[in-house]
Short mmCIF file of C-alpha atoms and ligand atoms in Angstrom, two decimals:
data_model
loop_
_atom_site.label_atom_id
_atom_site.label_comp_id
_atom_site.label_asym_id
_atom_site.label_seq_id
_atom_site.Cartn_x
_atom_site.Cartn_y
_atom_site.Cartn_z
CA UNK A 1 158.95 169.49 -8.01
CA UNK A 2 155.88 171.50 -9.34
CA UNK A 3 155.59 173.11 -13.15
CA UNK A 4 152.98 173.37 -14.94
CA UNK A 5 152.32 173.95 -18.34
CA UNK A 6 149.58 176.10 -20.88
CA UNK A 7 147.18 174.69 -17.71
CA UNK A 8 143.80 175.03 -17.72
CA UNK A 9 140.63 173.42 -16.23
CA UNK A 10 136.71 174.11 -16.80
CA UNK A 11 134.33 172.62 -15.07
CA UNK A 12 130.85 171.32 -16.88
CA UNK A 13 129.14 174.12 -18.58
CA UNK A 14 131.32 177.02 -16.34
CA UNK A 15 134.17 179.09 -17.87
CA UNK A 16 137.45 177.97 -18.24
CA UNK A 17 140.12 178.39 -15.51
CA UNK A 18 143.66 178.90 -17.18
CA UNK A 19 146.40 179.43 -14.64
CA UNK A 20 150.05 181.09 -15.04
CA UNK A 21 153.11 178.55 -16.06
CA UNK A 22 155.29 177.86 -12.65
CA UNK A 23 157.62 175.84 -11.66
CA UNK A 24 158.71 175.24 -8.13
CA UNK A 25 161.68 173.38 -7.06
CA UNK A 26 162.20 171.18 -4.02
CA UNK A 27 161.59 172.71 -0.94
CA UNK A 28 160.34 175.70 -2.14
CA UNK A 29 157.14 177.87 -1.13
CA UNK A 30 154.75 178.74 -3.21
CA UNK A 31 151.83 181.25 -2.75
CA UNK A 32 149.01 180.60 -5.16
CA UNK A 33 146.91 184.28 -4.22
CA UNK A 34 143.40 184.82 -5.95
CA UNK A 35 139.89 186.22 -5.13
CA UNK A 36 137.20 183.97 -4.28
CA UNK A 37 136.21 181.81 -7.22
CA UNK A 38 139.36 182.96 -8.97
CA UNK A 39 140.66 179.09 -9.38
CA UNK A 40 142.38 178.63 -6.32
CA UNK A 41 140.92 175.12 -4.81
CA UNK A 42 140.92 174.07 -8.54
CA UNK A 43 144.65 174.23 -8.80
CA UNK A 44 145.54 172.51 -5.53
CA UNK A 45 142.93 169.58 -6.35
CA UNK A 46 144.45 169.51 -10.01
CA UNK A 47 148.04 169.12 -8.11
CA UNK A 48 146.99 166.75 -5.71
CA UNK A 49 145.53 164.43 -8.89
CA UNK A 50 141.57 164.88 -7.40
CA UNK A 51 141.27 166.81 -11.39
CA UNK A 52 142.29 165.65 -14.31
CA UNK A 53 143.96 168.95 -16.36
CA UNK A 54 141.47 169.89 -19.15
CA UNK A 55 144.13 171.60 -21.38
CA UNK A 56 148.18 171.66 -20.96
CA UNK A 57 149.53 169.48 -18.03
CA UNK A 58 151.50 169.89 -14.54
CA UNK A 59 154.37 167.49 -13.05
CA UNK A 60 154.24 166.92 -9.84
CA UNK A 61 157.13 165.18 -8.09
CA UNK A 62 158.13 163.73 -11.56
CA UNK A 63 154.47 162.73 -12.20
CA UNK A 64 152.17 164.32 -15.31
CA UNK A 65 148.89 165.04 -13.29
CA UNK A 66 147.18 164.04 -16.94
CA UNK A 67 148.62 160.72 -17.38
CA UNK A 68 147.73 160.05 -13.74
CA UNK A 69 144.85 156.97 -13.10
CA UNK A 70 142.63 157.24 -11.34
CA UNK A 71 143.10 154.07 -8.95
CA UNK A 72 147.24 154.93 -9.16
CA UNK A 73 145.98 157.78 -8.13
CA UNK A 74 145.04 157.16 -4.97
CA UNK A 75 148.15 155.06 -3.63
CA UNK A 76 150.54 158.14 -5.61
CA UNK A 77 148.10 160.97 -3.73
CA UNK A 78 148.74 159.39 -0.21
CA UNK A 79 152.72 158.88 -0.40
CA UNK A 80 153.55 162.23 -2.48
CA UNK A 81 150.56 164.75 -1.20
CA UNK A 82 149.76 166.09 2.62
CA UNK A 83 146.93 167.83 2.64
CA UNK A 84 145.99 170.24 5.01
CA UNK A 85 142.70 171.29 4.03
CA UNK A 86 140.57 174.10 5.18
CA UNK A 87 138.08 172.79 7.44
CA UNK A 88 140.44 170.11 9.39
CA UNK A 89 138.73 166.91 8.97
CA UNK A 90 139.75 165.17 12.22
CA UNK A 91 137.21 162.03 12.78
CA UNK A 92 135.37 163.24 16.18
CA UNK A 93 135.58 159.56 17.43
CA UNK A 94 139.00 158.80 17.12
CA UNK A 95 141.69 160.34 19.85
CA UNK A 96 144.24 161.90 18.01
CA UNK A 97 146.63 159.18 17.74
CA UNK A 98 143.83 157.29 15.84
CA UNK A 99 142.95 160.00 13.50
CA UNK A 100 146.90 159.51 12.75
CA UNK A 101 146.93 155.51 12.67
CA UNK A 102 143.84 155.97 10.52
CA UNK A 103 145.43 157.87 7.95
CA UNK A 104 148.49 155.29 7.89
CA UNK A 105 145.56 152.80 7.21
CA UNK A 106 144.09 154.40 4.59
CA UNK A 107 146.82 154.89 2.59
CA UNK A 108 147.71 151.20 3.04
CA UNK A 109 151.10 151.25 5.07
CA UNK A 110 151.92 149.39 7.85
CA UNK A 111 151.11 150.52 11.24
CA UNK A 112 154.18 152.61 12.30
CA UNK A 113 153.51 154.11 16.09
CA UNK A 114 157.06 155.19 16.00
CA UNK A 115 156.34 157.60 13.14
CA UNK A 116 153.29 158.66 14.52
CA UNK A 117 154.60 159.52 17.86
CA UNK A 118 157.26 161.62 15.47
CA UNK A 119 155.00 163.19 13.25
CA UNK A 120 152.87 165.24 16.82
CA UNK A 121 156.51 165.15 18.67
CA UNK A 122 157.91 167.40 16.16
CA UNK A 123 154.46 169.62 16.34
CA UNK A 124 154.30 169.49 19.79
CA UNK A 125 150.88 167.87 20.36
CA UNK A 126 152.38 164.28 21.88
CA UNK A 127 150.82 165.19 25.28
CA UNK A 128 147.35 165.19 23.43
CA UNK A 129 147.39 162.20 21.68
CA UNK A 130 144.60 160.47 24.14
CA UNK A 131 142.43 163.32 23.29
CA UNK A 132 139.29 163.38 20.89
CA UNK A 133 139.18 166.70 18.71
CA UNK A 134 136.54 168.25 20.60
CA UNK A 135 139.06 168.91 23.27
CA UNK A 136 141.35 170.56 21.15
CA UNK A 137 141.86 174.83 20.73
CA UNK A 138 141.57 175.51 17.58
CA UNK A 139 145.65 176.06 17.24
CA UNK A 140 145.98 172.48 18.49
CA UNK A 141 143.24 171.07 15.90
CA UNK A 142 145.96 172.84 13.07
CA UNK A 143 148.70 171.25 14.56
CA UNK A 144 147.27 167.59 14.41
CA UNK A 145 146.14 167.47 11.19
CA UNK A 146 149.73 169.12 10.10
CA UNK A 147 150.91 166.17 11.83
CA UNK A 148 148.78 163.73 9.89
CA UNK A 149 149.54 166.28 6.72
CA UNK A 150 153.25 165.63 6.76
CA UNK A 151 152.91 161.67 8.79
CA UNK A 152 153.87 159.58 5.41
CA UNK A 153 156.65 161.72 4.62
CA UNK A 154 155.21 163.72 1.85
CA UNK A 155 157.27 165.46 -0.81
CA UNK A 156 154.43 168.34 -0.97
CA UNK A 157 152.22 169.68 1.49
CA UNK A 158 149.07 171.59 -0.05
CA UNK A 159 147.56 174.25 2.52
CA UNK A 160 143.92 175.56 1.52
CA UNK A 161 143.45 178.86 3.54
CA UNK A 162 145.03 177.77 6.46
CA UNK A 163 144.40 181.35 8.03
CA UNK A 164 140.26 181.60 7.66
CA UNK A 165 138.87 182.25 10.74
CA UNK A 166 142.36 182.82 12.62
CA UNK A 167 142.82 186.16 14.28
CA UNK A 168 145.88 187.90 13.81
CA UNK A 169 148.42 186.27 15.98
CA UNK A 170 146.93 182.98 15.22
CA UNK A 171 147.48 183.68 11.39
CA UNK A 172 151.23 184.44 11.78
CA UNK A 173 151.74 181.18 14.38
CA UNK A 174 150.02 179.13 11.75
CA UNK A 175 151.77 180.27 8.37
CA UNK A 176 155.07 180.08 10.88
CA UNK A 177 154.09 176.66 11.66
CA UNK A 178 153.32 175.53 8.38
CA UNK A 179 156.37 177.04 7.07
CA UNK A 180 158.83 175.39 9.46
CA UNK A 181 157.26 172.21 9.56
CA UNK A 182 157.82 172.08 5.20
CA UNK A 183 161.49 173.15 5.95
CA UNK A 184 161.81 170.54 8.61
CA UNK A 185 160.52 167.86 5.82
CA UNK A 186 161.72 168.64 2.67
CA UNK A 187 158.56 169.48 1.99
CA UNK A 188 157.81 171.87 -1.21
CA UNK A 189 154.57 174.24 0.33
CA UNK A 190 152.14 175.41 -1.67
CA UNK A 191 149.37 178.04 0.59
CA UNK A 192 146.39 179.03 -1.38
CA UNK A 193 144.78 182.17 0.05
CA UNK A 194 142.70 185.10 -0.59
CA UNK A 195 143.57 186.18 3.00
CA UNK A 196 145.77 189.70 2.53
CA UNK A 197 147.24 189.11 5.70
CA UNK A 198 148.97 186.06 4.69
CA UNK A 199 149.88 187.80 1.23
CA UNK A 200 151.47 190.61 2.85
CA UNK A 201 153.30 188.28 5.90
CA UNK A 202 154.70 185.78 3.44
CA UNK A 203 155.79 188.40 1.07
CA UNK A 204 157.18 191.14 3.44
CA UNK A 205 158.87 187.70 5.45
CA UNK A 206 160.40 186.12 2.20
CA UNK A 207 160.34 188.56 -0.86
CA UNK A 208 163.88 188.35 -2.24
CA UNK A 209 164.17 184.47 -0.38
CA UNK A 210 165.45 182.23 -2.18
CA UNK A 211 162.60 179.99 -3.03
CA UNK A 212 159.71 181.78 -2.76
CA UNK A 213 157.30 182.38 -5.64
CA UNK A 214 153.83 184.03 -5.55
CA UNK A 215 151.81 183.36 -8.33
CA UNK A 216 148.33 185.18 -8.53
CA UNK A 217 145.38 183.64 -10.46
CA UNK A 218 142.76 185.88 -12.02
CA UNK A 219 140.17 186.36 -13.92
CA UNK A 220 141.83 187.86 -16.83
CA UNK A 221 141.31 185.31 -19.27
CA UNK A 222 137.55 184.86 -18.75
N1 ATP B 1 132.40 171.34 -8.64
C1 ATP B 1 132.23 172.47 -9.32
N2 ATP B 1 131.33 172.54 -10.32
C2 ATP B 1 131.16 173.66 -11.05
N3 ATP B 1 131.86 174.80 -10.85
C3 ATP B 1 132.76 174.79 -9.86
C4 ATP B 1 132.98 173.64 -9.04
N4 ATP B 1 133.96 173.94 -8.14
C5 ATP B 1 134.31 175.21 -8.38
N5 ATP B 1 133.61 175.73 -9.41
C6 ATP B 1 133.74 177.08 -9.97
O1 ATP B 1 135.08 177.24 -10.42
C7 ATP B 1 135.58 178.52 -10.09
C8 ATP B 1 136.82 178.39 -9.23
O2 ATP B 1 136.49 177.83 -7.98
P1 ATP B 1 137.57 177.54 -6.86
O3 ATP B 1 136.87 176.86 -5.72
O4 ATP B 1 138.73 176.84 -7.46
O5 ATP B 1 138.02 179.03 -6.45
P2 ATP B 1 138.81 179.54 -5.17
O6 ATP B 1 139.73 180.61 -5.67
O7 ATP B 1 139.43 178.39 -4.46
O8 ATP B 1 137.68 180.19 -4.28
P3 ATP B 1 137.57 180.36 -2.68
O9 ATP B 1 138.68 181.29 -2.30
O10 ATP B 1 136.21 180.96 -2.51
O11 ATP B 1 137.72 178.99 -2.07
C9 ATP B 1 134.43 179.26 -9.39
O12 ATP B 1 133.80 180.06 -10.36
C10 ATP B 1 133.53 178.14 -8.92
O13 ATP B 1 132.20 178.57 -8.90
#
């Protein structure tokens, strides 16, 4: 579902980011671990298509990120790619149902209230879909945009430090969540995190899983 290949990425003028070959199958989880500034944004935005690889090239979902448009870019980003990014994005003025329908819009499909009402069944925020954000926990913020992360079906869901800010027990219910809701989809998850709690859950949870790959990006090249 994911490889990648000799990859590496620099932006203007900075030095050059060159990441560890994977390759992730269907379904699979993995967990791309790093310090700050060690590359980790830059490799989720490189699979999601935002970057264009600089050197070498990753497939995602059958797709070479470097032959990749830019305007079939967009339309392949929205059907193939949930993102569930670190600070939510939910649009204050729409209730959640219409931060939902609005991402159906967006990505140009058809409105489809029978996927929507799905999509925050299966995460268990249906009751709130009248609400606006602002009268959402944090918790149920994360669950609504997982919902609108996974609402067109994608084939990869791309988590950017789902954990920051989250105490303890919210950081396990949250990496559980995200977890089970991939599983539940078909989903291949990839976490990025320099959170060692999530390191050390995921890896004492699935070391020796099937499936599971942990790939840590450094600074050893630089
Ligand atoms: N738009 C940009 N222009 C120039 N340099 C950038 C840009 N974005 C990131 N960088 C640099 O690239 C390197 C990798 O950044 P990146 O955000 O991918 O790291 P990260 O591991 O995700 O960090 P964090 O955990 O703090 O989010 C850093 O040195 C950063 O300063």
């Amino acid at each position: 579902m994911i490889s990648t290949r000799q990859l590496a990425y620099r932006y203007g003028g900075g030095p050059e980011l060159r990441f560890e070959d994977v390759d992730v199958a269907q379904g699979d989880v993995l967990l791309l671990r790093g310090a700050s500034g060690s590359g980790k944004s830059t490799w989720l935005a490189l699979a999601a298509g935002l970057l264009s690889p600089g050197e070498g090239d990753m497939s995602v979902a059958g797709q070479s990120m470097k032959a990749l448009g830019k305007v079939a870019g967009d339309a392949w980003r929205a059907t193939t790619i949930g993102f569930l990014p670190q600070r939510l994005h939910l649009s204050s003025a729409l209730t959640v149902h219409g931060n939902l329908a609005m991402a159906q819009w967006a990505a140009g499909q058809p409105p489809d209230e029978g996927r929507i009402d799905q999509a925050l069944a299966a995460l268990d925020v249906q009751a709130l879909a009248r609400r606006k954000p602002a009268q959402l926990s944090g918790g149920q913020a994360q669950r609504v945009a997982l919902a609108r992360a996974v609402l067109l079906k994608p084939r990869v869901i791309l988590a950017d430090e789902p954990t920051a800010s989250l105490d303890d027990e919210a950081a396990t219910a949250s990496l559980e969540l995200l977890q089970a809701t991939a599983r539940h989809e078909g989903a291949t998850l990839v976490i990025a995190t320099h959170d060692s709690r999530v390191a050390g859950f995921l890896e004492t949870r699935m070391d020796g899983e099937k499936g599971f790959q942990s790939l840590l990006i450094g600074r050893k090249w630089l």
